[in-house]
Amino acid sequence: SLLCYRTYCPHNSHPTQTLALAEIIMDTKKIKKKPFQKGCGHNPPQSDLEVDGFEGDVNEEVKETVDRALYAIQNDEADEDSITEMKFPGSTYTLLFTSPIISIPFIFASMSTLLCYICLLLSLFNLFSESSPDNLFGVPAGVKPEVRGAQYVGVLVGVLMEEEVPDAIQLFRTFSKESLYNNVPKLSYKRFLFSCICRSINGYLYLLSVFLVIVQADNVLDIFYDLLALQFAQSIDDVSFNLARKEMFGATLFAATNHDHMIEPSTRKNSCLRRNFLLKSILLINLALMYVGLIYVTLQQRNGAYVCPSISVNFGDEVWEEALIHGHERPRFLEYSYFNGIYKVEGNFNGRPRYVEKNKWNGGEFAATVGAEIVFCKESGRWVFTHEDIYKHVSVKIKGEDGCGWLIQSDVSVEYDLANIQTNWMFWTGSVTMGAQNVEIVCNKCQDESDCNYQGICLDEGLCLCDSRQESFGSRCELHTACNSIYDDYQN
């Protein structure tokens, strides 16, 4: 009838009945009969229709009333400034300020809130247990592309799933101290603010846990499973409140959780302009902070910040009796232990750090010797030990056939940091050895002088600087120079 009157057939509709119907709709939706506010997208629809039987102010009243009723129907919501009464959301946080401090509902709400905090804090303690002084968030050295994509999607999902911070901001924005005192004088505005703060703490504990879960993940499914688990931990208070509403915890809590406190919202200046700006700002700020942190972690991983920069490698006592070495016409006897020593990261290869052999004396560059390398072979998914001057066959150079020929190779691995590899290694001894050998790999990063055997100092980058006066050397200053002179007792 309203649509017919306002749009199609005003001359066939009775204006008095239309006005009455519009007023009923407005009363049902709790809309005040007042002119539309301009701006915020709330302008009434325009029309040049005239109504038979009404002139002047009466005609305008009918049209305005119908326009407001139609707007309410089309948008299925009332204008914020037209809402006469609202009620507090059903939550244990509401019981924190609507129930007396010495009462069962208040104790119930406090315990539910505390339980929620405990679950989130335990999650944080567990996540921070992976941290170290140089890796506060326990971030892995690197992740696969699909995991990287899931991390960025997970941040968006995690922020959208968080409800407590937006609810706290909405409550604070809607109910002022004056409106609370005028409608429910017995309620304390300080306790109301305390409840909002408790909501916000819950929300930011959840967001921090989400961030740590995402940056520590190295598997796609782990990200989304952990998000669901954290969402459950955050919503424990809602679960307990809904159970209390079903009279699962007694009549007292049943009555407290089913009692609605109706209150008239505050009328603040420029509320139309600030309608959703604050809520959107908080959402965008939280999202931006999470993405900034994730981008920083991504850049650090690409720069190798979470990789051990220097390792000591011990290849054991495996030998190759007829090794083919560049510059030598005849095969040579090769002991793999010759390549024991310090390897340092120099750039990337196939998305993993590239470790290059260094001088055994001081960990610096070789003067003339060509160092070996340990790199990741994408084709086989293994870490491989190579040397450009050593051949497997007279017709094939080590880096020829498959692009990452090997002298020693690990099992298939997805590890980005060579120091964290726990695998067996296979040696080339003229043929593929069936019995795998263990390779000892130790990170040379130090924490204090004790890691340098008190023969040097630990630098900020985690490397030992050996004291030349004590003639010590090695990655941990564990070695000493040979005796420079000896004496005999031939004629003594």
CSV table of C-alpha atoms in Angstrom, one decimal:
chain,number,residue,atom,x,y,z
A,1,SER,CA,0.0,0.0,0.0
A,2,LEU,CA,2.8,2.4,0.9
A,3,LEU,CA,4.7,1.6,-2.3
A,4,CYS,CA,1.6,2.0,-4.4
A,5,TYR,CA,0.8,5.3,-2.8
A,6,ARG,CA,4.3,6.7,-3.0
A,7,THR,CA,5.3,5.5,-6.5
A,8,TYR,CA,2.6,4.2,-8.7
A,9,CYS,CA,-1.0,5.1,-7.9
A,10,PRO,CA,-1.3,8.0,-5.4
A,11,HIS,CA,-4.7,9.0,-6.7
A,12,ASN,CA,-6.2,5.5,-6.0
A,13,SER,CA,-4.9,5.2,-2.4
A,14,HIS,CA,-6.7,6.7,0.6
A,15,PRO,CA,-4.2,9.2,2.2
A,16,THR,CA,-5.6,8.8,5.7
A,17,GLN,CA,-5.2,5.0,5.7
A,18,THR,CA,-1.7,5.4,4.1
A,19,LEU,CA,-0.7,7.8,6.8
A,20,ALA,CA,-1.9,5.5,9.6
A,21,LEU,CA,-0.1,2.5,8.1
A,22,ALA,CA,3.1,4.5,7.8
A,23,GLU,CA,2.8,5.6,11.5
A,24,ILE,CA,2.3,1.9,12.5
A,25,ILE,CA,5.4,0.9,10.7
A,26,MET,CA,7.4,3.7,12.2
A,27,ASP,CA,6.2,2.9,15.7
A,28,THR,CA,7.1,-0.8,15.2
A,29,LYS,CA,10.6,0.2,14.1
A,30,LYS,CA,10.9,2.8,16.9
A,31,ILE,CA,11.3,5.7,14.4
A,32,LYS,CA,10.6,9.2,15.5
A,33,LYS,CA,8.4,11.4,13.4
A,34,LYS,CA,10.9,14.1,12.5
A,35,PRO,CA,12.6,15.4,9.3
A,36,PHE,CA,15.3,13.4,7.7
A,37,GLN,CA,18.9,14.4,8.6
A,38,LYS,CA,20.9,15.3,5.6
A,39,GLY,CA,24.1,13.4,4.8
A,40,CYS,CA,25.4,9.9,5.7
A,41,GLY,CA,23.3,8.5,2.8
A,42,HIS,CA,20.0,8.9,4.7
A,43,ASN,CA,18.3,11.4,2.4
A,44,PRO,CA,14.7,10.5,1.7
A,45,PRO,CA,13.6,9.4,-1.8
A,46,GLN,CA,12.4,12.3,-3.9
A,47,SER,CA,9.0,12.5,-5.7
A,48,ASP,CA,6.9,15.0,-7.4
A,49,LEU,CA,3.6,13.2,-6.6
A,50,GLU,CA,0.6,15.1,-5.3
A,51,VAL,CA,-2.1,13.7,-3.1
A,52,ASP,CA,-5.8,14.3,-3.7
A,53,GLY,CA,-7.7,15.7,-0.8
A,54,PHE,CA,-4.7,17.1,1.0
A,55,GLU,CA,-3.1,20.5,0.6
A,56,GLY,CA,-0.2,22.4,2.1
A,57,ASP,CA,1.3,21.0,5.4
A,58,VAL,CA,-1.0,18.0,5.5
A,59,ASN,CA,0.2,16.8,2.1
A,60,GLU,CA,3.9,17.2,3.2
A,61,GLU,CA,3.2,15.4,6.4
A,62,VAL,CA,1.8,12.4,4.6
A,63,LYS,CA,4.7,12.3,2.1
A,64,GLU,CA,7.4,12.7,4.8
A,65,THR,CA,5.9,10.0,7.0
A,66,VAL,CA,5.5,7.6,4.1
A,67,ASP,CA,9.1,8.3,2.9
A,68,ARG,CA,10.5,7.5,6.4
A,69,ALA,CA,8.5,4.3,6.6
A,70,LEU,CA,9.6,3.2,3.1
A,71,TYR,CA,13.2,4.0,4.0
A,72,ALA,CA,12.9,1.9,7.1
A,73,ILE,CA,11.4,-1.0,5.2
A,74,GLN,CA,14.0,-0.9,2.4
A,75,ASN,CA,17.0,-0.6,4.8
A,76,ASP,CA,15.5,-2.9,7.4
A,77,GLU,CA,17.0,-0.8,10.1
A,78,ALA,CA,16.2,2.4,11.9
A,79,ASP,CA,18.2,5.6,11.8
A,80,GLU,CA,20.6,5.7,14.7
A,81,ASP,CA,19.3,9.1,15.9
A,82,SER,CA,15.7,7.7,15.7
A,83,ILE,CA,16.3,4.7,18.0
A,84,THR,CA,14.6,5.3,21.3
A,85,GLU,CA,15.8,2.4,23.3
A,86,MET,CA,18.6,-0.2,23.1
A,87,LYS,CA,19.7,-3.1,25.3
A,88,PHE,CA,23.1,-4.2,26.4
A,89,PRO,CA,24.5,-7.2,24.5
A,90,GLY,CA,24.1,-10.6,26.1
A,91,SER,CA,27.5,-11.4,27.5
A,92,THR,CA,29.3,-12.2,30.7
A,93,TYR,CA,31.0,-8.8,30.3
A,94,THR,CA,27.6,-7.2,30.7
A,95,LEU,CA,27.2,-9.0,34.0
A,96,LEU,CA,30.4,-7.3,35.2
A,97,PHE,CA,28.6,-4.0,35.5
A,98,THR,CA,24.9,-4.9,35.7
A,99,SER,CA,25.2,-7.3,38.7
A,100,PRO,CA,26.2,-6.4,42.3
A,101,ILE,CA,29.9,-7.2,43.0
A,102,ILE,CA,29.0,-9.6,45.8
A,103,SER,CA,26.7,-11.8,43.8
A,104,ILE,CA,26.7,-15.1,41.9
A,105,PRO,CA,26.3,-13.5,38.4
A,106,PHE,CA,29.3,-11.2,39.0
A,107,ILE,CA,31.5,-14.1,40.3
A,108,PHE,CA,30.3,-16.2,37.3
A,109,ALA,CA,31.2,-13.5,34.9
A,110,SER,CA,34.6,-12.9,36.5
A,111,MET,CA,35.5,-16.6,36.4
A,112,SER,CA,34.4,-16.9,32.8
A,113,THR,CA,36.5,-13.9,31.8
A,114,LEU,CA,39.5,-15.2,33.8
A,115,LEU,CA,39.2,-18.6,32.2
A,116,CYS,CA,39.2,-17.0,28.8
A,117,TYR,CA,42.3,-15.0,29.7
A,118,ILE,CA,44.1,-18.1,31.1
A,119,CYS,CA,43.5,-20.0,27.8
A,120,LEU,CA,44.9,-17.2,25.7
A,121,LEU,CA,47.8,-16.5,28.0
A,122,LEU,CA,48.8,-20.2,28.0
A,123,SER,CA,48.7,-20.1,24.2
A,124,LEU,CA,51.0,-17.1,24.2
A,125,PHE,CA,53.4,-18.7,26.6
A,126,ASN,CA,53.6,-21.7,24.4
A,127,LEU,CA,54.2,-19.6,21.3
A,128,PHE,CA,56.9,-17.5,23.0
A,129,SER,CA,58.7,-20.7,24.1
A,130,GLU,CA,60.0,-20.9,20.5
A,131,SER,CA,61.6,-17.5,20.8
A,132,SER,CA,65.3,-16.7,21.3
A,133,PRO,CA,67.2,-13.4,21.9
A,134,ASP,CA,67.8,-12.9,18.2
A,135,ASN,CA,64.4,-14.3,17.1
A,136,LEU,CA,61.8,-13.0,19.5
A,137,PHE,CA,58.8,-14.5,17.8
A,138,GLY,CA,60.3,-17.9,17.0
A,139,VAL,CA,60.0,-17.3,13.2
A,140,PRO,CA,61.2,-20.1,10.9
A,141,ALA,CA,64.0,-19.4,8.5
A,142,GLY,CA,61.6,-19.5,5.6
A,143,VAL,CA,58.3,-20.9,4.3
A,144,LYS,CA,57.0,-22.3,1.0
A,145,PRO,CA,55.0,-19.9,-1.3
A,146,GLU,CA,51.6,-21.6,-0.4
A,147,VAL,CA,52.3,-21.1,3.3
A,148,ARG,CA,53.2,-17.4,2.6
A,149,GLY,CA,49.8,-16.9,0.8
A,150,ALA,CA,47.9,-18.6,3.7
A,151,GLN,CA,49.6,-16.3,6.2
A,152,TYR,CA,48.3,-13.2,4.4
A,153,VAL,CA,44.8,-14.7,4.1
A,154,GLY,CA,45.0,-15.8,7.7
A,155,VAL,CA,45.6,-12.3,9.0
A,156,LEU,CA,42.5,-11.1,7.3
A,157,VAL,CA,40.4,-14.0,8.6
A,158,GLY,CA,41.8,-13.6,12.1
A,159,VAL,CA,41.0,-9.9,12.3
A,160,LEU,CA,37.5,-10.4,10.9
A,161,MET,CA,36.8,-13.2,13.4
A,162,GLU,CA,37.7,-10.9,16.4
A,163,GLU,CA,34.6,-9.4,17.9
A,164,GLU,CA,35.4,-8.2,21.4
A,165,VAL,CA,37.3,-5.0,20.4
A,166,PRO,CA,34.6,-3.8,18.0
A,167,ASP,CA,31.9,-4.6,20.6
A,168,ALA,CA,33.8,-2.6,23.3
A,169,ILE,CA,34.2,0.4,21.0
A,170,GLN,CA,30.5,0.2,20.0
A,171,LEU,CA,29.3,0.1,23.6
A,172,PHE,CA,31.6,3.0,24.6
A,173,ARG,CA,30.4,5.1,21.6
A,174,THR,CA,26.7,4.3,22.2
A,175,PHE,CA,26.3,4.7,25.9
A,176,SER,CA,27.6,7.9,27.6
A,177,LYS,CA,27.8,8.5,31.3
A,178,GLU,CA,24.7,10.7,31.2
A,179,SER,CA,22.6,8.2,29.3
A,180,LEU,CA,23.6,5.4,31.7
A,181,TYR,CA,22.8,7.6,34.8
A,182,ASN,CA,19.5,8.9,33.5
A,183,ASN,CA,18.2,5.5,32.5
A,184,VAL,CA,19.7,3.1,35.1
A,185,PRO,CA,21.1,5.2,38.0
A,186,LYS,CA,22.2,2.2,40.0
A,187,LEU,CA,24.7,1.2,37.3
A,188,SER,CA,28.3,2.4,37.7
A,189,TYR,CA,29.9,4.1,34.7
A,190,LYS,CA,33.3,3.1,36.0
A,191,ARG,CA,32.3,-0.6,36.0
A,192,PHE,CA,30.9,-0.1,32.5
A,193,LEU,CA,34.3,1.2,31.3
A,194,PHE,CA,36.0,-1.7,33.2
A,195,SER,CA,33.8,-4.1,31.3
A,196,CYS,CA,34.8,-2.5,27.9
A,197,ILE,CA,38.5,-2.6,28.9
A,198,CYS,CA,38.1,-6.4,29.7
A,199,ARG,CA,36.6,-6.9,26.3
A,200,SER,CA,39.4,-5.1,24.6
A,201,ILE,CA,42.1,-7.0,26.6
A,202,ASN,CA,40.5,-10.3,25.4
A,203,GLY,CA,40.5,-9.1,21.8
A,204,TYR,CA,44.1,-8.0,21.7
A,205,LEU,CA,45.3,-11.2,23.5
A,206,TYR,CA,43.6,-13.1,20.7
A,207,LEU,CA,45.1,-10.9,18.0
A,208,LEU,CA,48.6,-11.3,19.4
A,209,SER,CA,48.1,-15.0,19.5
A,210,VAL,CA,46.9,-15.0,16.0
A,211,PHE,CA,49.9,-13.1,14.8
A,212,LEU,CA,52.4,-15.4,16.5
A,213,VAL,CA,50.5,-18.5,15.2
A,214,ILE,CA,50.7,-17.1,11.6
A,215,VAL,CA,54.4,-16.1,11.6
A,216,GLN,CA,55.5,-19.3,13.2
A,217,ALA,CA,53.5,-21.6,10.9
A,218,ASP,CA,55.2,-23.6,8.2
A,219,ASN,CA,52.1,-25.5,7.1
A,220,VAL,CA,48.9,-24.2,5.5
A,221,LEU,CA,46.5,-26.3,7.5
A,222,ASP,CA,48.2,-25.5,10.8
A,223,ILE,CA,47.3,-21.8,10.3
A,224,PHE,CA,43.6,-22.4,9.9
A,225,TYR,CA,43.4,-25.1,12.6
A,226,ASP,CA,45.1,-22.8,15.1
A,227,LEU,CA,42.8,-19.9,14.2
A,228,LEU,CA,39.8,-22.0,15.0
A,229,ALA,CA,41.3,-23.1,18.3
A,230,LEU,CA,42.1,-19.5,19.3
A,231,GLN,CA,38.6,-18.4,18.3
A,232,PHE,CA,37.2,-21.0,20.6
A,233,ALA,CA,39.5,-19.9,23.5
A,234,GLN,CA,38.3,-16.3,23.0
A,235,SER,CA,34.6,-17.2,23.0
A,236,ILE,CA,34.6,-19.3,26.1
A,237,ASP,CA,32.8,-16.5,27.9
A,238,ASP,CA,30.0,-16.5,25.3
A,239,VAL,CA,29.6,-20.3,25.6
A,240,SER,CA,29.3,-20.1,29.4
A,241,PHE,CA,26.8,-17.2,29.0
A,242,ASN,CA,24.6,-19.2,26.6
A,243,LEU,CA,24.6,-22.2,28.9
A,244,ALA,CA,23.6,-20.0,31.8
A,245,ARG,CA,20.7,-18.7,29.6
A,246,LYS,CA,19.5,-22.3,29.2
A,247,GLU,CA,19.3,-22.7,33.1
A,248,MET,CA,22.3,-25.0,33.1
A,249,PHE,CA,23.9,-23.2,36.1
A,250,GLY,CA,20.9,-22.5,38.3
A,251,ALA,CA,17.9,-20.2,38.5
A,252,THR,CA,19.9,-17.1,39.7
A,253,LEU,CA,22.2,-17.1,36.6
A,254,PHE,CA,19.2,-18.0,34.4
A,255,ALA,CA,17.4,-14.8,35.6
A,256,ALA,CA,20.5,-12.6,35.4
A,257,THR,CA,21.4,-13.7,31.8
A,258,ASN,CA,17.8,-13.4,30.5
A,259,HIS,CA,17.2,-9.9,32.0
A,260,ASP,CA,17.3,-7.2,29.4
A,261,HIS,CA,18.5,-3.7,30.4
A,262,MET,CA,16.8,-1.2,28.1
A,263,ILE,CA,18.5,2.1,27.9
A,264,GLU,CA,18.3,5.2,25.6
A,265,PRO,CA,21.5,5.7,23.8
A,266,SER,CA,23.4,8.9,24.1
A,267,THR,CA,22.7,11.7,21.7
A,268,ARG,CA,26.2,13.0,20.7
A,269,LYS,CA,26.9,15.8,18.4
A,270,ASN,CA,27.9,14.9,14.8
A,271,SER,CA,26.8,11.3,15.5
A,272,CYS,CA,25.8,11.0,11.9
A,273,LEU,CA,29.4,11.8,10.8
A,274,ARG,CA,30.9,9.4,13.4
A,275,ARG,CA,28.4,6.7,12.8
A,276,ASN,CA,30.8,3.9,11.9
A,277,PHE,CA,34.0,5.9,11.5
A,278,LEU,CA,35.5,4.8,14.8
A,279,LEU,CA,34.6,1.1,14.3
A,280,LYS,CA,36.0,1.1,10.8
A,281,SER,CA,39.2,2.9,12.0
A,282,ILE,CA,39.8,0.3,14.7
A,283,LEU,CA,39.3,-2.5,12.3
A,284,LEU,CA,41.6,-1.0,9.7
A,285,ILE,CA,44.2,-0.1,12.3
A,286,ASN,CA,44.3,-3.7,13.7
A,287,LEU,CA,44.5,-5.1,10.1
A,288,ALA,CA,47.2,-2.6,9.2
A,289,LEU,CA,49.3,-3.4,12.3
A,290,MET,CA,49.1,-7.2,11.6
A,291,TYR,CA,50.0,-6.8,7.9
A,292,VAL,CA,52.9,-4.4,8.7
A,293,GLY,CA,54.3,-7.0,11.2
A,294,LEU,CA,53.8,-9.9,8.7
A,295,ILE,CA,55.5,-7.9,5.9
A,296,TYR,CA,58.4,-7.1,8.2
A,297,VAL,CA,58.8,-10.8,9.0
A,298,THR,CA,58.6,-11.7,5.3
A,299,LEU,CA,61.4,-9.3,4.4
A,300,GLN,CA,63.5,-10.5,7.3
A,301,GLN,CA,63.1,-14.1,6.1
A,302,ARG,CA,64.1,-13.2,2.6
A,303,ASN,CA,67.2,-11.4,3.9
A,304,GLY,CA,68.2,-14.5,5.9
A,305,ALA,CA,67.8,-12.8,9.3
A,306,TYR,CA,66.5,-16.0,10.9
A,307,VAL,CA,69.2,-18.3,9.4
A,308,CYS,CA,72.3,-19.3,11.2
A,309,PRO,CA,75.0,-17.2,9.4
A,310,SER,CA,77.9,-19.5,10.2
A,311,ILE,CA,78.1,-23.2,10.7
A,312,SER,CA,80.8,-25.8,11.5
A,313,VAL,CA,80.6,-29.0,9.5
A,314,ASN,CA,82.2,-32.3,10.2
A,315,PHE,CA,81.8,-34.9,7.3
A,316,GLY,CA,83.3,-37.8,9.2
A,317,ASP,CA,86.0,-40.1,7.8
A,318,GLU,CA,84.4,-41.2,4.5
A,319,VAL,CA,86.9,-41.4,1.6
A,320,TRP,CA,86.8,-41.5,-2.2
A,321,GLU,CA,89.8,-43.4,-3.4
A,322,GLU,CA,89.8,-42.4,-7.1
A,323,ALA,CA,88.5,-38.8,-7.1
A,324,LEU,CA,88.6,-36.9,-10.3
A,325,ILE,CA,90.0,-33.4,-9.6
A,326,HIS,CA,90.5,-30.5,-12.0
A,327,GLY,CA,94.2,-30.0,-12.8
A,328,HIS,CA,95.2,-33.6,-12.1
A,329,GLU,CA,95.4,-36.1,-14.9
A,330,ARG,CA,95.2,-39.1,-12.6
A,331,PRO,CA,92.6,-39.9,-9.9
A,332,ARG,CA,93.5,-38.7,-6.4
A,333,PHE,CA,92.7,-40.0,-3.0
A,334,LEU,CA,90.1,-37.7,-1.4
A,335,GLU,CA,89.2,-37.6,2.3
A,336,TYR,CA,85.9,-35.7,2.9
A,337,SER,CA,87.2,-34.7,6.3
A,338,TYR,CA,89.4,-32.3,4.3
A,339,PHE,CA,86.3,-30.1,3.9
A,340,ASN,CA,85.5,-30.0,7.6
A,341,GLY,CA,85.4,-26.5,9.0
A,342,ILE,CA,83.5,-23.2,8.8
A,343,TYR,CA,80.8,-22.4,6.2
A,344,LYS,CA,79.1,-19.0,6.0
A,345,VAL,CA,76.0,-17.8,4.3
A,346,GLU,CA,76.6,-15.9,1.1
A,347,GLY,CA,73.4,-15.0,-0.7
A,348,ASN,CA,70.6,-17.4,-1.7
A,349,PHE,CA,70.4,-20.3,-4.1
A,350,ASN,CA,67.0,-21.8,-5.1
A,351,GLY,CA,65.3,-19.9,-2.3
A,352,ARG,CA,67.6,-21.2,0.4
A,353,PRO,CA,70.8,-19.8,1.9
A,354,ARG,CA,74.0,-20.7,0.1
A,355,TYR,CA,76.8,-21.8,2.5
A,356,VAL,CA,80.4,-21.3,1.3
A,357,GLU,CA,83.5,-22.9,2.8
A,358,LYS,CA,85.8,-20.5,4.6
A,359,ASN,CA,89.4,-20.4,5.8
A,360,LYS,CA,89.9,-22.8,8.8
A,361,TRP,CA,92.3,-20.5,10.5
A,362,ASN,CA,90.2,-17.4,10.9
A,363,GLY,CA,86.9,-18.0,9.2
A,364,GLY,CA,87.8,-15.5,6.4
A,365,GLU,CA,88.2,-15.9,2.7
A,366,PHE,CA,90.7,-18.3,1.1
A,367,ALA,CA,93.7,-16.6,-0.5
A,368,ALA,CA,93.9,-19.0,-3.5
A,369,THR,CA,92.0,-22.2,-2.6
A,370,VAL,CA,88.5,-22.7,-4.1
A,371,GLY,CA,86.0,-23.4,-1.4
A,372,ALA,CA,83.2,-25.9,-1.4
A,373,GLU,CA,79.5,-25.1,-1.2
A,374,ILE,CA,76.4,-26.5,0.4
A,375,VAL,CA,73.3,-25.5,-1.4
A,376,PHE,CA,69.7,-26.6,-1.9
A,377,CYS,CA,68.7,-28.5,-5.0
A,378,LYS,CA,65.2,-27.7,-6.0
A,379,GLU,CA,65.0,-30.6,-8.5
A,380,SER,CA,65.6,-33.3,-5.9
A,381,GLY,CA,64.5,-31.4,-2.8
A,382,ARG,CA,67.8,-32.1,-1.1
A,383,TRP,CA,70.7,-30.2,0.4
A,384,VAL,CA,73.9,-31.0,-1.5
A,385,PHE,CA,77.6,-30.6,-1.1
A,386,THR,CA,79.4,-29.6,-4.2
A,387,HIS,CA,82.8,-28.4,-5.4
A,388,GLU,CA,83.5,-26.9,-8.8
A,389,ASP,CA,86.8,-28.6,-9.3
A,390,ILE,CA,85.7,-32.2,-8.5
A,391,TYR,CA,84.2,-34.4,-11.2
A,392,LYS,CA,82.1,-37.5,-10.8
A,393,HIS,CA,83.1,-38.7,-14.3
A,394,VAL,CA,85.6,-37.6,-16.9
A,395,SER,CA,82.8,-36.5,-19.3
A,396,VAL,CA,80.5,-34.9,-16.7
A,397,LYS,CA,81.4,-32.0,-14.5
A,398,ILE,CA,79.8,-31.9,-11.1
A,399,LYS,CA,77.3,-29.2,-12.0
A,400,GLY,CA,76.3,-30.6,-15.3
A,401,GLU,CA,73.6,-33.2,-15.7
A,402,ASP,CA,70.8,-32.1,-13.4
A,403,GLY,CA,71.9,-28.6,-12.6
A,404,CYS,CA,72.8,-29.5,-9.0
A,405,GLY,CA,75.2,-32.4,-9.1
A,406,TRP,CA,76.4,-33.6,-5.7
A,407,LEU,CA,79.2,-35.2,-3.9
A,408,ILE,CA,77.2,-35.5,-0.7
A,409,GLN,CA,73.5,-35.1,-0.4
A,410,SER,CA,70.9,-35.2,2.3
A,411,ASP,CA,67.5,-36.9,2.4
A,412,VAL,CA,64.6,-35.0,1.0
A,413,SER,CA,64.0,-32.0,3.2
A,414,VAL,CA,61.9,-28.8,3.4
A,415,GLU,CA,64.1,-27.2,6.0
A,416,TYR,CA,65.3,-23.7,5.2
A,417,ASP,CA,68.1,-23.5,7.8
A,418,LEU,CA,70.9,-26.0,7.3
A,419,ALA,CA,71.8,-25.9,11.0
A,420,ASN,CA,68.4,-27.4,11.8
A,421,ILE,CA,68.6,-30.3,9.5
A,422,GLN,CA,68.2,-33.7,11.2
A,423,THR,CA,68.8,-36.2,8.4
A,424,ASN,CA,71.2,-38.8,7.1
A,425,TRP,CA,73.6,-38.0,4.2
A,426,MET,CA,74.7,-40.0,1.2
A,427,PHE,CA,78.3,-39.8,-0.1
A,428,TRP,CA,79.7,-40.3,-3.6
A,429,THR,CA,82.7,-42.6,-3.5
A,430,GLY,CA,82.9,-43.5,-7.1
A,431,SER,CA,79.3,-44.9,-6.9
A,432,VAL,CA,76.3,-44.1,-4.8
A,433,THR,CA,76.9,-45.4,-1.4
A,434,MET,CA,73.9,-47.4,-0.1
A,435,GLY,CA,74.8,-46.8,3.6
A,436,ALA,CA,74.1,-43.3,4.6
A,437,GLN,CA,76.5,-41.4,6.8
A,438,ASN,CA,75.8,-38.8,9.5
A,439,VAL,CA,77.1,-35.3,9.0
A,440,GLU,CA,77.6,-33.1,12.1
A,441,ILE,CA,76.4,-29.5,11.6
A,442,VAL,CA,76.6,-27.0,14.5
A,443,CYS,CA,75.6,-23.3,14.4
A,444,ASN,CA,78.5,-21.1,15.3
A,445,LYS,CA,76.3,-18.4,16.8
A,446,CYS,CA,77.3,-17.4,20.4
A,447,GLN,CA,75.4,-15.9,23.3
A,448,ASP,CA,78.2,-14.9,25.6
A,449,GLU,CA,81.9,-15.3,26.2
A,450,SER,CA,81.5,-18.8,27.6
A,451,ASP,CA,80.5,-19.9,24.1
A,452,CYS,CA,83.8,-18.6,22.9
A,453,ASN,CA,85.6,-20.7,25.6
A,454,TYR,CA,86.7,-17.4,27.3
A,455,GLN,CA,89.3,-17.1,24.6
A,456,GLY,CA,87.5,-14.3,22.8
A,457,ILE,CA,84.4,-12.1,22.8
A,458,CYS,CA,81.0,-12.7,21.4
A,459,LEU,CA,80.1,-10.0,18.9
A,460,ASP,CA,76.6,-8.6,18.4
A,461,GLU,CA,76.0,-10.7,15.2
A,462,GLY,CA,76.6,-13.8,17.3
A,463,LEU,CA,80.1,-14.7,16.1
A,464,CYS,CA,83.2,-15.2,18.3
A,465,LEU,CA,86.2,-12.8,17.9
A,466,CYS,CA,89.2,-14.7,19.2
A,467,ASP,CA,91.9,-13.1,21.2
A,468,SER,CA,95.1,-13.0,19.1
A,469,ARG,CA,97.2,-12.7,22.2
A,470,GLN,CA,96.1,-16.1,23.4
A,471,GLU,CA,96.8,-17.5,19.9
A,472,SER,CA,93.4,-19.2,19.7
A,473,PHE,CA,91.3,-19.7,16.6
A,474,GLY,CA,88.3,-21.6,15.4
A,475,SER,CA,84.5,-20.8,15.3
A,476,ARG,CA,84.4,-21.1,19.1
A,477,CYS,CA,88.1,-20.2,19.7
A,478,GLU,CA,88.6,-23.8,20.7
A,479,LEU,CA,91.8,-24.3,18.8
A,480,HIS,CA,95.4,-23.1,19.5
A,481,THR,CA,98.3,-22.4,17.2
A,482,ALA,CA,101.1,-24.9,17.0
A,483,CYS,CA,104.3,-24.3,19.0
A,484,ASN,CA,106.5,-21.8,17.2
A,485,SER,CA,109.9,-23.2,18.4
A,486,ILE,CA,111.2,-26.3,20.1
A,487,TYR,CA,114.4,-27.1,22.1
A,488,ASP,CA,116.3,-30.4,22.2
A,489,ASP,CA,118.7,-31.7,24.9
A,490,TYR,CA,121.3,-33.2,22.4
A,491,GLN,CA,124.3,-31.6,24.1
A,492,ASN,CA,122.8,-30.9,27.5
